[in-house]
Structure formats: C-alpha cells, structure tokens
Tab-separated table of C-alpha atoms in Angstrom:
chain	number	residue	atom	x	y	z
A	1	LYS	CA	87.353	120.880	94.799
A	2	PRO	CA	89.433	121.782	97.844
A	3	PHE	CA	90.034	118.361	99.359
A	4	GLY	CA	89.766	116.360	96.135
A	5	LEU	CA	93.380	117.083	95.327
A	6	CYS	CA	94.509	115.728	98.702
A	7	TRP	CA	93.221	112.219	98.152
A	8	GLN	CA	94.173	112.249	94.493
A	9	LEU	CA	97.735	113.031	95.486
A	10	ALA	CA	97.609	110.181	97.968
A	11	GLY	CA	96.990	107.832	95.043
A	12	LEU	CA	93.484	107.003	96.168
A	13	ALA	CA	91.668	108.504	93.199
A	14	LEU	CA	91.067	106.252	90.238
A	15	SER	CA	89.482	107.549	87.104
A	16	SER	CA	86.866	104.863	86.611
A	17	PRO	CA	84.961	102.161	88.478
A	18	GLN	CA	86.746	99.628	86.258
A	19	GLU	CA	90.125	100.831	87.540
A	20	LYS	CA	88.842	100.543	91.100
A	21	ALA	CA	87.787	96.954	90.431
A	22	ALA	CA	91.148	96.201	88.825
A	23	MET	CA	92.916	97.504	91.926
A	24	GLY	CA	90.761	95.273	94.140
A	25	ALA	CA	88.918	98.044	95.982
A	26	ASP	CA	86.168	96.563	98.099
A	27	GLU	CA	82.840	98.174	98.957
A	28	GLU	CA	84.104	99.544	102.278
A	29	THR	CA	86.899	101.571	100.665
A	30	LYS	CA	84.953	102.957	97.704
A	31	PRO	CA	83.615	106.486	97.962
A	32	ALA	CA	79.891	106.707	98.598
A	33	ALA	CA	79.293	108.420	95.259
A	34	VAL	CA	81.311	106.380	92.765
A	35	ALA	CA	80.378	107.622	89.329
A	36	LYS	CA	78.585	105.290	87.006
A	37	GLU	CA	80.194	104.964	83.607
A	38	GLY	CA	79.741	108.223	81.700
A	39	GLU	CA	78.819	110.259	84.815
A	40	GLU	CA	80.937	112.492	86.997
A	41	ALA	CA	81.378	111.725	90.701
A	42	GLU	CA	79.524	114.019	93.063
A	43	GLY	CA	81.273	115.077	96.215
A	44	ASP	CA	84.655	116.096	97.515
A	45	PHE	CA	85.959	112.935	99.125
A	46	PHE	CA	88.862	112.758	101.543
A	47	TYR	CA	89.937	109.400	102.961
A	48	VAL	CA	90.620	109.081	106.679
A	49	CYS	CA	91.644	106.205	108.920
A	50	LYS	CA	88.516	104.451	110.179
A	51	LYS	CA	90.002	103.847	113.659
A	52	ALA	CA	91.135	107.466	113.963
A	53	LEU	CA	87.674	108.723	112.959
A	54	GLU	CA	85.994	106.425	115.497
A	55	SER	CA	88.439	107.603	118.166
A	56	VAL	CA	87.662	111.247	117.386
A	57	GLN	CA	83.921	110.532	117.513
A	58	GLU	CA	84.315	109.002	120.985
A	59	LYS	CA	86.483	111.873	122.251
A	60	LEU	CA	83.953	114.416	121.017
A	61	LYS	CA	81.076	112.460	122.567
A	62	LYS	CA	82.889	112.388	125.934
A	63	GLY	CA	83.891	116.055	125.702
A	64	GLU	CA	87.592	115.216	125.705
A	65	GLU	CA	90.254	117.530	124.315
A	66	ILE	CA	91.145	117.195	120.638
A	67	SER	CA	94.807	117.942	119.990
A	68	GLN	CA	96.577	118.930	116.789
A	69	GLU	CA	98.206	115.478	116.861
A	70	THR	CA	94.765	113.835	116.896
A	71	VAL	CA	93.704	115.831	113.833
A	72	ASN	CA	96.986	114.942	112.111
A	73	GLN	CA	96.393	111.227	112.732
A	74	LEU	CA	92.964	111.611	111.180
A	75	ALA	CA	93.936	113.730	108.184
A	76	PHE	CA	97.442	112.539	107.312
A	77	PRO	CA	97.499	108.722	107.270
A	78	ASP	CA	100.953	108.504	105.639
A	79	THR	CA	102.406	106.257	108.339
A	80	LEU	CA	99.533	103.771	108.455
A	81	PRO	CA	99.985	100.205	107.231
A	82	ASP	CA	98.484	99.539	103.798
A	83	GLU	CA	95.881	97.181	105.273
A	84	GLU	CA	94.496	99.839	107.657
A	85	PRO	CA	90.819	100.470	106.753
A	86	MET	CA	90.120	103.917	105.314
A	87	VAL	CA	86.710	105.534	104.968
A	88	PRO	CA	85.636	108.356	102.666
A	89	VAL	CA	84.267	111.580	104.076
A	90	ASP	CA	82.546	114.066	101.772
A	91	MET	CA	84.109	117.372	102.732
A	92	ARG	CA	81.170	119.278	101.241
A	93	GLY	CA	79.464	118.402	104.534
A	94	ALA	CA	82.252	119.889	106.667
A	95	GLY	CA	80.448	123.191	107.009
A	96	GLY	CA	82.942	125.457	105.271
A	97	ASP	CA	85.023	126.015	102.181
A	98	PHE	CA	88.615	125.164	103.034
A	99	ASP	CA	91.593	124.721	100.712
A	100	ASP	CA	93.257	122.119	102.924
A	101	VAL	CA	93.346	120.634	106.410
A	102	GLU	CA	95.853	123.202	107.665
A	103	GLN	CA	93.512	126.048	106.717
A	104	MET	CA	90.588	124.250	108.352
A	105	VAL	CA	92.553	123.841	111.610
A	106	GLU	CA	93.717	127.464	111.437
A	107	LYS	CA	90.132	128.724	111.142
A	108	LEU	CA	88.327	126.197	113.364
A	109	GLY	CA	91.007	124.963	115.742
A	110	PRO	CA	91.745	121.242	116.286
A	111	LYS	CA	88.377	120.507	117.919
A	112	GLY	CA	86.430	122.348	115.209
A	113	ALA	CA	88.379	120.559	112.480
A	114	ALA	CA	87.690	117.193	114.119
A	115	GLU	CA	83.996	118.080	114.369
A	116	ALA	CA	84.026	119.030	110.670
A	117	PHE	CA	85.453	115.620	109.701
A	118	VAL	CA	82.825	113.840	111.806
A	119	LYS	CA	80.067	116.001	110.332
A	120	ALA	CA	81.358	115.272	106.801
A	121	PHE	CA	81.272	111.519	107.500
C-alpha cells in the first residue's frame, strides 16, 4: 500500500480497534474503514489536517493557485499541534498509483496533487 506506510510511520496506525480505543481516538479521527476484530482494514488511508484540506477545497473551487507549500501543509502535518483535527483520506481514490506524495506532485504538479487528495477524501 503506497501511502499506508506514511501514516504508519507517523504513529497514526494502530493494529486493532481496541488499541484505538485505549489511545482515546474519537469517531472523527478514526479511518472510515476500521477493521472489525478478525478482519483486515480496506483502504490506503493517509491522514491530513482538516483545516488544510478545507482550505485546498476552497482554493480549488475558486480556481486559485495551489503552491507546493500548500500541498506540503496538507501532506506533511509534522508541525501541527497535537490537538489539530486530522481526517483520513483513502488514497485508493486519488486516481493513480503513487509511492509517496513527492512522486504524486512530480507526476501531477501541486494542483493535481491537491485535487487527488480532495478526490480521495
């Protein structure tokens, strides 16, 4: 799974719903396809900042330019406060098979990458 590793490395992947509950994950931060006990999760989830995603959606709707910095804010939330809401996007819906965000931007450009994140949401 191309993007699965990204959010696992970010410490956002937990191996079971019980671990998610133990960590206090609420419904808004759980992936849409949390596996039931004994099942495997479907999807290739990547977590993005909710505010950044909403901002990108508005910029795209208005036809505004999407910069590399905008994509970085969306895809690399390392500097965000812990309490910042994150939402899962299923990268299977992004419209391509990419190994990572850098490859997606290289092939699609910043605007295309932003559109792929919105489409995957």
